[in-house]
PDB file of C-alpha atoms in Angstrom:
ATOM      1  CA  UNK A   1      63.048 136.535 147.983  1.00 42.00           C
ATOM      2  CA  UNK A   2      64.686 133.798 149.236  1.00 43.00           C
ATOM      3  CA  UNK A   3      67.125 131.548 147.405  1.00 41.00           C
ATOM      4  CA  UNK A   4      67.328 127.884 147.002  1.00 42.00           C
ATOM      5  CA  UNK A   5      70.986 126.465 146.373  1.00 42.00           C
ATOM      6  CA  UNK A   6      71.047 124.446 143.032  1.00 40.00           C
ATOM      7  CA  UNK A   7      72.618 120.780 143.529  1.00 42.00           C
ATOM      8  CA  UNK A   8      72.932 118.856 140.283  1.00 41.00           C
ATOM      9  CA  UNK A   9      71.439 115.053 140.411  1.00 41.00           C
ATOM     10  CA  UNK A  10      74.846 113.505 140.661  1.00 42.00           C
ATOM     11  CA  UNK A  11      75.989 115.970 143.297  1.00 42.00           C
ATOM     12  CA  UNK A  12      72.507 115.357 145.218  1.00 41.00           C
ATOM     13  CA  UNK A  13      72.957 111.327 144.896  1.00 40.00           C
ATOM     14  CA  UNK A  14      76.393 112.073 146.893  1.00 40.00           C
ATOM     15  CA  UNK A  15      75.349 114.067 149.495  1.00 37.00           C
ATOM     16  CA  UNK A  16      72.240 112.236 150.069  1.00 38.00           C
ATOM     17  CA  UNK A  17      74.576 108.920 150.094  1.00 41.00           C
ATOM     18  CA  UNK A  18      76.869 110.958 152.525  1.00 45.00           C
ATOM     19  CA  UNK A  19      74.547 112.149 155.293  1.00 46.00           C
ATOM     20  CA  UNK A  20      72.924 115.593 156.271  1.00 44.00           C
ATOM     21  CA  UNK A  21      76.590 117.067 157.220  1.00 43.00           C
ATOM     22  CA  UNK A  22      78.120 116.435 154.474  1.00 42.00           C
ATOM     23  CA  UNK A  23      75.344 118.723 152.821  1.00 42.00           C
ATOM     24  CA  UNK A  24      75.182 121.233 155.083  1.00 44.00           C
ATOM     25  CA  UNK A  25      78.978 121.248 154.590  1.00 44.00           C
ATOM     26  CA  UNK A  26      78.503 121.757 150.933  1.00 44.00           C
ATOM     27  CA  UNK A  27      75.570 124.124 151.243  1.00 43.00           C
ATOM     28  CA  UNK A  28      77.198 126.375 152.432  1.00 44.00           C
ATOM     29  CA  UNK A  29      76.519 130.234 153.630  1.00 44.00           C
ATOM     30  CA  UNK A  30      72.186 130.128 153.417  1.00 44.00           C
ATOM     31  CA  UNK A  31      71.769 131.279 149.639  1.00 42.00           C
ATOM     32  CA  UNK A  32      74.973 130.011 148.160  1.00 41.00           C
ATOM     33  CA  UNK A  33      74.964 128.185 144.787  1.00 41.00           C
ATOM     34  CA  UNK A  34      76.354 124.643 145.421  1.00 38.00           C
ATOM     35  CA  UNK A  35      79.230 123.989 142.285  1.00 39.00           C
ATOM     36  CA  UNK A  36      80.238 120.626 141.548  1.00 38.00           C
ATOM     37  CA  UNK A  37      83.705 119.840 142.624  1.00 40.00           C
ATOM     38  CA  UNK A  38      86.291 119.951 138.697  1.00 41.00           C
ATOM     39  CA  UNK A  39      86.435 116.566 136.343  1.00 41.00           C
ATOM     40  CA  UNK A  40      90.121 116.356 138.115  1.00 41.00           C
ATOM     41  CA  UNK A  41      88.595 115.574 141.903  1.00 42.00           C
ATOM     42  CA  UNK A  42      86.511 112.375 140.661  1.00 38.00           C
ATOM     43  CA  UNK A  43      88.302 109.328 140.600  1.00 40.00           C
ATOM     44  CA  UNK A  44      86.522 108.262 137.390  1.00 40.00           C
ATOM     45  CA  UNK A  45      87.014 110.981 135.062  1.00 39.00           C
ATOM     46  CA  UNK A  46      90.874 111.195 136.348  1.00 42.00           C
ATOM     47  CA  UNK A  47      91.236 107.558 135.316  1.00 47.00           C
ATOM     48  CA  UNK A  48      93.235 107.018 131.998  1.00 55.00           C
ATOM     49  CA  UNK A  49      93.157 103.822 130.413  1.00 84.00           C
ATOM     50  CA  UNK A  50      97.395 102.619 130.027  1.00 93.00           C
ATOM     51  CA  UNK A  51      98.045 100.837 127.200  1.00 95.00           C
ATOM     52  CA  UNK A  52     100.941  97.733 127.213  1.00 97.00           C
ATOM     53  CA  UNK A  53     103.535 100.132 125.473  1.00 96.00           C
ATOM     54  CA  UNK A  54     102.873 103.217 127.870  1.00 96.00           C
ATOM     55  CA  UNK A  55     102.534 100.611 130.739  1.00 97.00           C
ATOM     56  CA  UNK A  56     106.204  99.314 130.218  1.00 97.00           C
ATOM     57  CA  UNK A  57     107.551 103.113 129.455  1.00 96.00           C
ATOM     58  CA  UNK A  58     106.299 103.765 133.261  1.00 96.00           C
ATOM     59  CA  UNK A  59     108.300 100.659 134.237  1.00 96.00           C
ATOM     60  CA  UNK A  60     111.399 101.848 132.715  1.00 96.00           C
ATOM     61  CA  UNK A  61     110.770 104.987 133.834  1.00 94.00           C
ATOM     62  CA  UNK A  62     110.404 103.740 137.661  1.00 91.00           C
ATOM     63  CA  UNK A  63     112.805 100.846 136.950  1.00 92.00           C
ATOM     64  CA  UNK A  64     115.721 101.836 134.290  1.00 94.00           C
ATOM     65  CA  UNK A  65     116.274  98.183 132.106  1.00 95.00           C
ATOM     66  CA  UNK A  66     114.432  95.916 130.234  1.00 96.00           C
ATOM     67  CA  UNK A  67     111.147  94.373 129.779  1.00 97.00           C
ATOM     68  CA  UNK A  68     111.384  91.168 130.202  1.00 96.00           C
ATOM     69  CA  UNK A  69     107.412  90.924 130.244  1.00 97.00           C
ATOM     70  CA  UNK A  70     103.858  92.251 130.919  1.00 97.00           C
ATOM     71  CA  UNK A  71     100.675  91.370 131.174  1.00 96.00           C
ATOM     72  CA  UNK A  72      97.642  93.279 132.554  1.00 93.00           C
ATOM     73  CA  UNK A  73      95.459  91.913 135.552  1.00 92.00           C
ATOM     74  CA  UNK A  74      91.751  94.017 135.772  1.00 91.00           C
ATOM     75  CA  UNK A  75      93.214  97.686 135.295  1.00 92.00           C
ATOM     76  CA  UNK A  76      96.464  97.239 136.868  1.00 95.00           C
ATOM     77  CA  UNK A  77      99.657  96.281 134.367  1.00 96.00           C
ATOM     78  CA  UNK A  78     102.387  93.733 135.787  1.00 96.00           C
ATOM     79  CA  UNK A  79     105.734  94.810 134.323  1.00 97.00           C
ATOM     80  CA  UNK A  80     108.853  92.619 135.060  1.00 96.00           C
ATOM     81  CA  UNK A  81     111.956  94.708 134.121  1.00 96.00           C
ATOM     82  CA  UNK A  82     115.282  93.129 134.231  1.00 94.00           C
ATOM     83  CA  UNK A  83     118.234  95.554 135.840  1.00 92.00           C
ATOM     84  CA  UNK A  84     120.471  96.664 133.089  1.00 91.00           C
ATOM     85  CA  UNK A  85     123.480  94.911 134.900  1.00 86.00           C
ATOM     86  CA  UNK A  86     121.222  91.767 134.148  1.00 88.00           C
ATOM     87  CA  UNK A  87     121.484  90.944 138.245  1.00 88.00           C
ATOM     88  CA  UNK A  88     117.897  92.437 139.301  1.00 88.00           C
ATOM     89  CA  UNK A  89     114.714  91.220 138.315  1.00 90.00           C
ATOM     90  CA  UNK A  90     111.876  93.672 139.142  1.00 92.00           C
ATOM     91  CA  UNK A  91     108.040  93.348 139.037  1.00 95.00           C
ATOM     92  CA  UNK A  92     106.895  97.048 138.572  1.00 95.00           C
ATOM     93  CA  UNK A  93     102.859  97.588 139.024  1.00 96.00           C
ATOM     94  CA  UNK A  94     101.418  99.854 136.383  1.00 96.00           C
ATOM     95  CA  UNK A  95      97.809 101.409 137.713  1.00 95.00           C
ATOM     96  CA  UNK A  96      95.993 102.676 134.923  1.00 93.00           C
ATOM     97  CA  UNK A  97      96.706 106.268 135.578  1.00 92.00           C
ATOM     98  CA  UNK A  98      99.994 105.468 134.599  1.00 93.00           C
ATOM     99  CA  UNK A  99     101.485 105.909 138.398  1.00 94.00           C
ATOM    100  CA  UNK A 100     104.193 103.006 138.779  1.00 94.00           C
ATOM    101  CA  UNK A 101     105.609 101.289 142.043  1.00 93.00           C
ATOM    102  CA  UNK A 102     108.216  98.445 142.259  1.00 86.00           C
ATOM    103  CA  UNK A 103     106.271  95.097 143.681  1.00 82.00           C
ATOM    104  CA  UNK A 104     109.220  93.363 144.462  1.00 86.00           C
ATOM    105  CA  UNK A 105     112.761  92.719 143.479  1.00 84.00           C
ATOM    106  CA  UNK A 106     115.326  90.113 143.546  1.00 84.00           C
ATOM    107  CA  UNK A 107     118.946  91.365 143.366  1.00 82.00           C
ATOM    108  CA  UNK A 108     120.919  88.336 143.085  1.00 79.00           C
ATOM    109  CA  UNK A 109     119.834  86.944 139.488  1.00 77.00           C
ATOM    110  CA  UNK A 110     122.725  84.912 137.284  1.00 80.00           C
ATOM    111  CA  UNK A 111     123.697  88.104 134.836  1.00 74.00           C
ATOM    112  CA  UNK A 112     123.926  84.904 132.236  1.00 82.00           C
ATOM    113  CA  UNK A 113     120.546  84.411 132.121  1.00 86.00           C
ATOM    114  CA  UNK A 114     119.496  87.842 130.460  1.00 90.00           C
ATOM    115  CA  UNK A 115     122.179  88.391 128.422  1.00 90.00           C
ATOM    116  CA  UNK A 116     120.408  87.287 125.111  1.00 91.00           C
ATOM    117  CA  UNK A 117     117.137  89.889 126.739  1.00 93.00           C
ATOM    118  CA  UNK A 118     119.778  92.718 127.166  1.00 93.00           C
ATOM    119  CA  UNK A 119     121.925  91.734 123.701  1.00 92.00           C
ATOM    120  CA  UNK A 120     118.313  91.641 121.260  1.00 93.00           C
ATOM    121  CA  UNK A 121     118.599  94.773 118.965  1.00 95.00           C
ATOM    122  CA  UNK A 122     114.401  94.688 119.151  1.00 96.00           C
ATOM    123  CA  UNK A 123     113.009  95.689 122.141  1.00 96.00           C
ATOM    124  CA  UNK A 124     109.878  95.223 123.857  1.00 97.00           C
ATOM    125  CA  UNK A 125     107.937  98.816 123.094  1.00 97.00           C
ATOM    126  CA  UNK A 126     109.461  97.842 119.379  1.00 97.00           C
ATOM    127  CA  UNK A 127     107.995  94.127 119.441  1.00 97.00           C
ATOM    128  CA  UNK A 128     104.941  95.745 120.395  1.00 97.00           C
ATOM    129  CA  UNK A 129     104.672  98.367 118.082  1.00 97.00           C
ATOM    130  CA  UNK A 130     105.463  95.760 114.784  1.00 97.00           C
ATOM    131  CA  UNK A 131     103.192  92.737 116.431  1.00 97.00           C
ATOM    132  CA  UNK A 132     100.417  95.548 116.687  1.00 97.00           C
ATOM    133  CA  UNK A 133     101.500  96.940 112.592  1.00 96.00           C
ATOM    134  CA  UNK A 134     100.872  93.042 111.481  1.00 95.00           C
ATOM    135  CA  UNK A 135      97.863  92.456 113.771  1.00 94.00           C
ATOM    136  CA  UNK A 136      95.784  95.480 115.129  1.00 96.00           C
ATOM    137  CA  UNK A 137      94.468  95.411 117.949  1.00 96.00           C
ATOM    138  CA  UNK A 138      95.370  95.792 121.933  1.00 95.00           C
ATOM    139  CA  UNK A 139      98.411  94.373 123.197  1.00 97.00           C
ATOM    140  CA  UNK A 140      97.202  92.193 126.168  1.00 96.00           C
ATOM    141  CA  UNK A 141     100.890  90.635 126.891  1.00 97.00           C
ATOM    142  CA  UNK A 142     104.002  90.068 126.008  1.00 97.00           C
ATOM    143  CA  UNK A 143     107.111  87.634 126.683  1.00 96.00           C
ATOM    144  CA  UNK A 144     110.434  87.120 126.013  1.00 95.00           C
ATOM    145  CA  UNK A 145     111.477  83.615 124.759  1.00 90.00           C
ATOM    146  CA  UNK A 146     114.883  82.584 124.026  1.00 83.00           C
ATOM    147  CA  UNK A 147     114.152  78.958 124.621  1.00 71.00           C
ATOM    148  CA  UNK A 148     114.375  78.221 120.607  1.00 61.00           C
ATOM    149  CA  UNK A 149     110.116  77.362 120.356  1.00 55.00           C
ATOM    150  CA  UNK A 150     109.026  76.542 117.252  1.00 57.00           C
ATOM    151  CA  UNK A 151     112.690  76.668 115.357  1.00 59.00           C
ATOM    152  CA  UNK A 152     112.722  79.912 116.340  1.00 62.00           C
ATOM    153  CA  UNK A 153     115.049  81.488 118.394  1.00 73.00           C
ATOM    154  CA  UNK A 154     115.532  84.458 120.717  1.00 86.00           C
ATOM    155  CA  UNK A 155     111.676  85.816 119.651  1.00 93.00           C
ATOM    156  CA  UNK A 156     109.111  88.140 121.646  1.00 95.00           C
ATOM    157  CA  UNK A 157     105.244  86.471 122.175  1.00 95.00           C
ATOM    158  CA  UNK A 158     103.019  88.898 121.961  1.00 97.00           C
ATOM    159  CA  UNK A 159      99.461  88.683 122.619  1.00 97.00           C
ATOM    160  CA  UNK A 160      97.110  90.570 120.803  1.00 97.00           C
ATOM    161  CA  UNK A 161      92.632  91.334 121.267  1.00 95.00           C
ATOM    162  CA  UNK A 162      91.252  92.398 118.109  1.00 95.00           C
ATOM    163  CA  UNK A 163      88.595  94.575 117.899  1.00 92.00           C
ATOM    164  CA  UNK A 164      86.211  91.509 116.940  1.00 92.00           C
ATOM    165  CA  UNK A 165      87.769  88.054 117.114  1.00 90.00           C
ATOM    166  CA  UNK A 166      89.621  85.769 119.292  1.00 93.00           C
ATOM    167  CA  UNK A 167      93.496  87.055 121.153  1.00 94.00           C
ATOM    168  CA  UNK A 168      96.191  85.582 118.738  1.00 94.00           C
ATOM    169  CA  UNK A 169      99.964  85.068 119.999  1.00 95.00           C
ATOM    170  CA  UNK A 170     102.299  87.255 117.734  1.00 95.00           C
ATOM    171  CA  UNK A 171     105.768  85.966 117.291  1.00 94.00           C
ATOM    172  CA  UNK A 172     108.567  88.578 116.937  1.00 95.00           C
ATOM    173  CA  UNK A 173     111.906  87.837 116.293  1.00 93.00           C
ATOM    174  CA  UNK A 174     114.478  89.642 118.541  1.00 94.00           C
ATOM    175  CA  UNK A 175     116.891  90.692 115.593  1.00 93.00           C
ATOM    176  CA  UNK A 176     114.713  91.597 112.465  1.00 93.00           C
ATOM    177  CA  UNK A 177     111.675  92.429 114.659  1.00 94.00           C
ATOM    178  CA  UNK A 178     109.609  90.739 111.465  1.00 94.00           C
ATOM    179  CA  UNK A 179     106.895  88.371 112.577  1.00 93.00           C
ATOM    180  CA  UNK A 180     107.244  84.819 113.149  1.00 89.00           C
ATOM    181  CA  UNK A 181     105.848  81.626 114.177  1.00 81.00           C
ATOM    182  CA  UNK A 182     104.238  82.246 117.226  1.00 74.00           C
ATOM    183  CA  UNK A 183     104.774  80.406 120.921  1.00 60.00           C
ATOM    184  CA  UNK A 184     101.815  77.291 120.719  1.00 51.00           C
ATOM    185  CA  UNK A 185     102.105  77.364 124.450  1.00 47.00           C
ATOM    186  CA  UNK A 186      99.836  80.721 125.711  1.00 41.00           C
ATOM    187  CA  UNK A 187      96.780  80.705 126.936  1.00 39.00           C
ATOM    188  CA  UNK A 188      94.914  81.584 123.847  1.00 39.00           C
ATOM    189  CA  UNK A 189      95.338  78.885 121.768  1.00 38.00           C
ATOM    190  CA  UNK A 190      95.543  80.750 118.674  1.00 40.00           C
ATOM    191  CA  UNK A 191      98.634  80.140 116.786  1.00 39.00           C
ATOM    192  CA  UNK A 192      98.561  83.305 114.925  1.00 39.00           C
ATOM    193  CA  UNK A 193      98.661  82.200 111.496  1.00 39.00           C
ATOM    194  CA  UNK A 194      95.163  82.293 110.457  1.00 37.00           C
ATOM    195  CA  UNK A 195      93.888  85.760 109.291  1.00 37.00           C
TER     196      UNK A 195
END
C-alpha cells in the first residue's frame, strides 16, 4: 500500500507559494509524514506584543539611565534614555519582541539640562504605572516636562488609549507621582480632565 505524506492547508499554501523544491525538500524520504515546523519557527506566533513599561525596561536594560521619553511607531517602540552622567542622550528601538538596539547617541549633552530628569523621585515605569491606576488603558507615550506647563512643574505627560474612547494626556507630577493637570500641547487634544 502506498502512502501519501499528510501536509496541513497552511503548510500546503507555503510550499505551493515556495515552488516544487521547496516541497520535495519537505517531502521528504517517499512515504514520510510531512510535520509542521514548532509555533517558535513562525515569525507570527513568536511575535509578543511590548507594552510602554516593558518597552522602556528593554531600554534600560540595553541603555543603563533614564527615560526621558517613548512613544511607539507601528510595532516598533522609540525609547530616548538619558546617560546616568546626564551627558548622553540615546534613542533605543524597542521591536515588539522585546529585542532592543541603540538608534543613535549623542555624547556631548549639557549634564544641566537633565538634572531635574535624573533628580525626580518618580520615574518613568512609576509615572506609567499611576497614569495607567487613574486612567486604564494602554500607555501610547510618555514625556518628561520640566518646562513649568500649566502651573505645574517638573511633571511626566502621559498618553493613554482606552479601551473605548478617545487617547487623553495624563499629567504626573515628578515628586508625589499623583495626577495633575495635563500638558494642552499633545497631539490628542484631550486635556484629561473629563471622565
Amino acid at each position: 500500500m502506498k502512502r501519501t505524506p499528510y501536509v496541513p492547508a497552511a503548510a500546503a499554501a507555503a510550499l505551493l507559494l515556495a515552488g516544487p523544491a521547496a516541497a520535495q525538500a519537505a517531502a521528504g524520504p517517499a512515504g514520510a509524514a510531512v510535520r509542521s515546523a514548532p509555533a517558535a519557527a513562525h515569525p507570527a506566533a513568536a511575535r509578543a506584543d511590548v507594552d510602554a513599561a516593558a518597552a522602556a525596561a528593554a531600554a534600560l536594560k540595553k541603555y543603563p539611565g533614564y527615560v526621558e521619553s517613548l512613544d511607539q511607531d507601528g510595532t516598533v517602540w522609540h525609547v530616548n534614555v538619558v546617560g546616568k552622567n546626564g551627558k548622553s542622550n540615546s534613542e533605543v528601538l524597542v521591536s515588539s519582541s522585546g529585542a532592543a538596539s541603540r538608534a543613535n547617541q549623542d555624547n556631548d549633552q549639557d549634564a544641566g539640562e537633565y538634572k531635574t530628569l535624573i533628580a525626580a523621585k518618580v520615574a518613568a515605569a512609576k509615572a506609567m504605572k499611576a497614569a495607567l491606576a487613574a486612567h486604564p488603558g494602554k500607555v501610547v507615550s510618555l514625556d518628561w516636562d520640566d518646562q513649568n506647563d500649566n502651573g505645574v512643574a517638573d511633571h511626566w505627560s502621559v498618553q493613554i488609549k482606552p479601551a473605548k474612547g478617545a487617547t487623553r494626556d495624563v499629567g504626573i507630577d515628578a515628586t508625589t507621582g499623583k495626577v495633575v493637570p495635563a500638558d494642552s500641547g499633545n497631539d490628542s487634544g484631550d486635556d484629561g480632565d473629563n471622565g
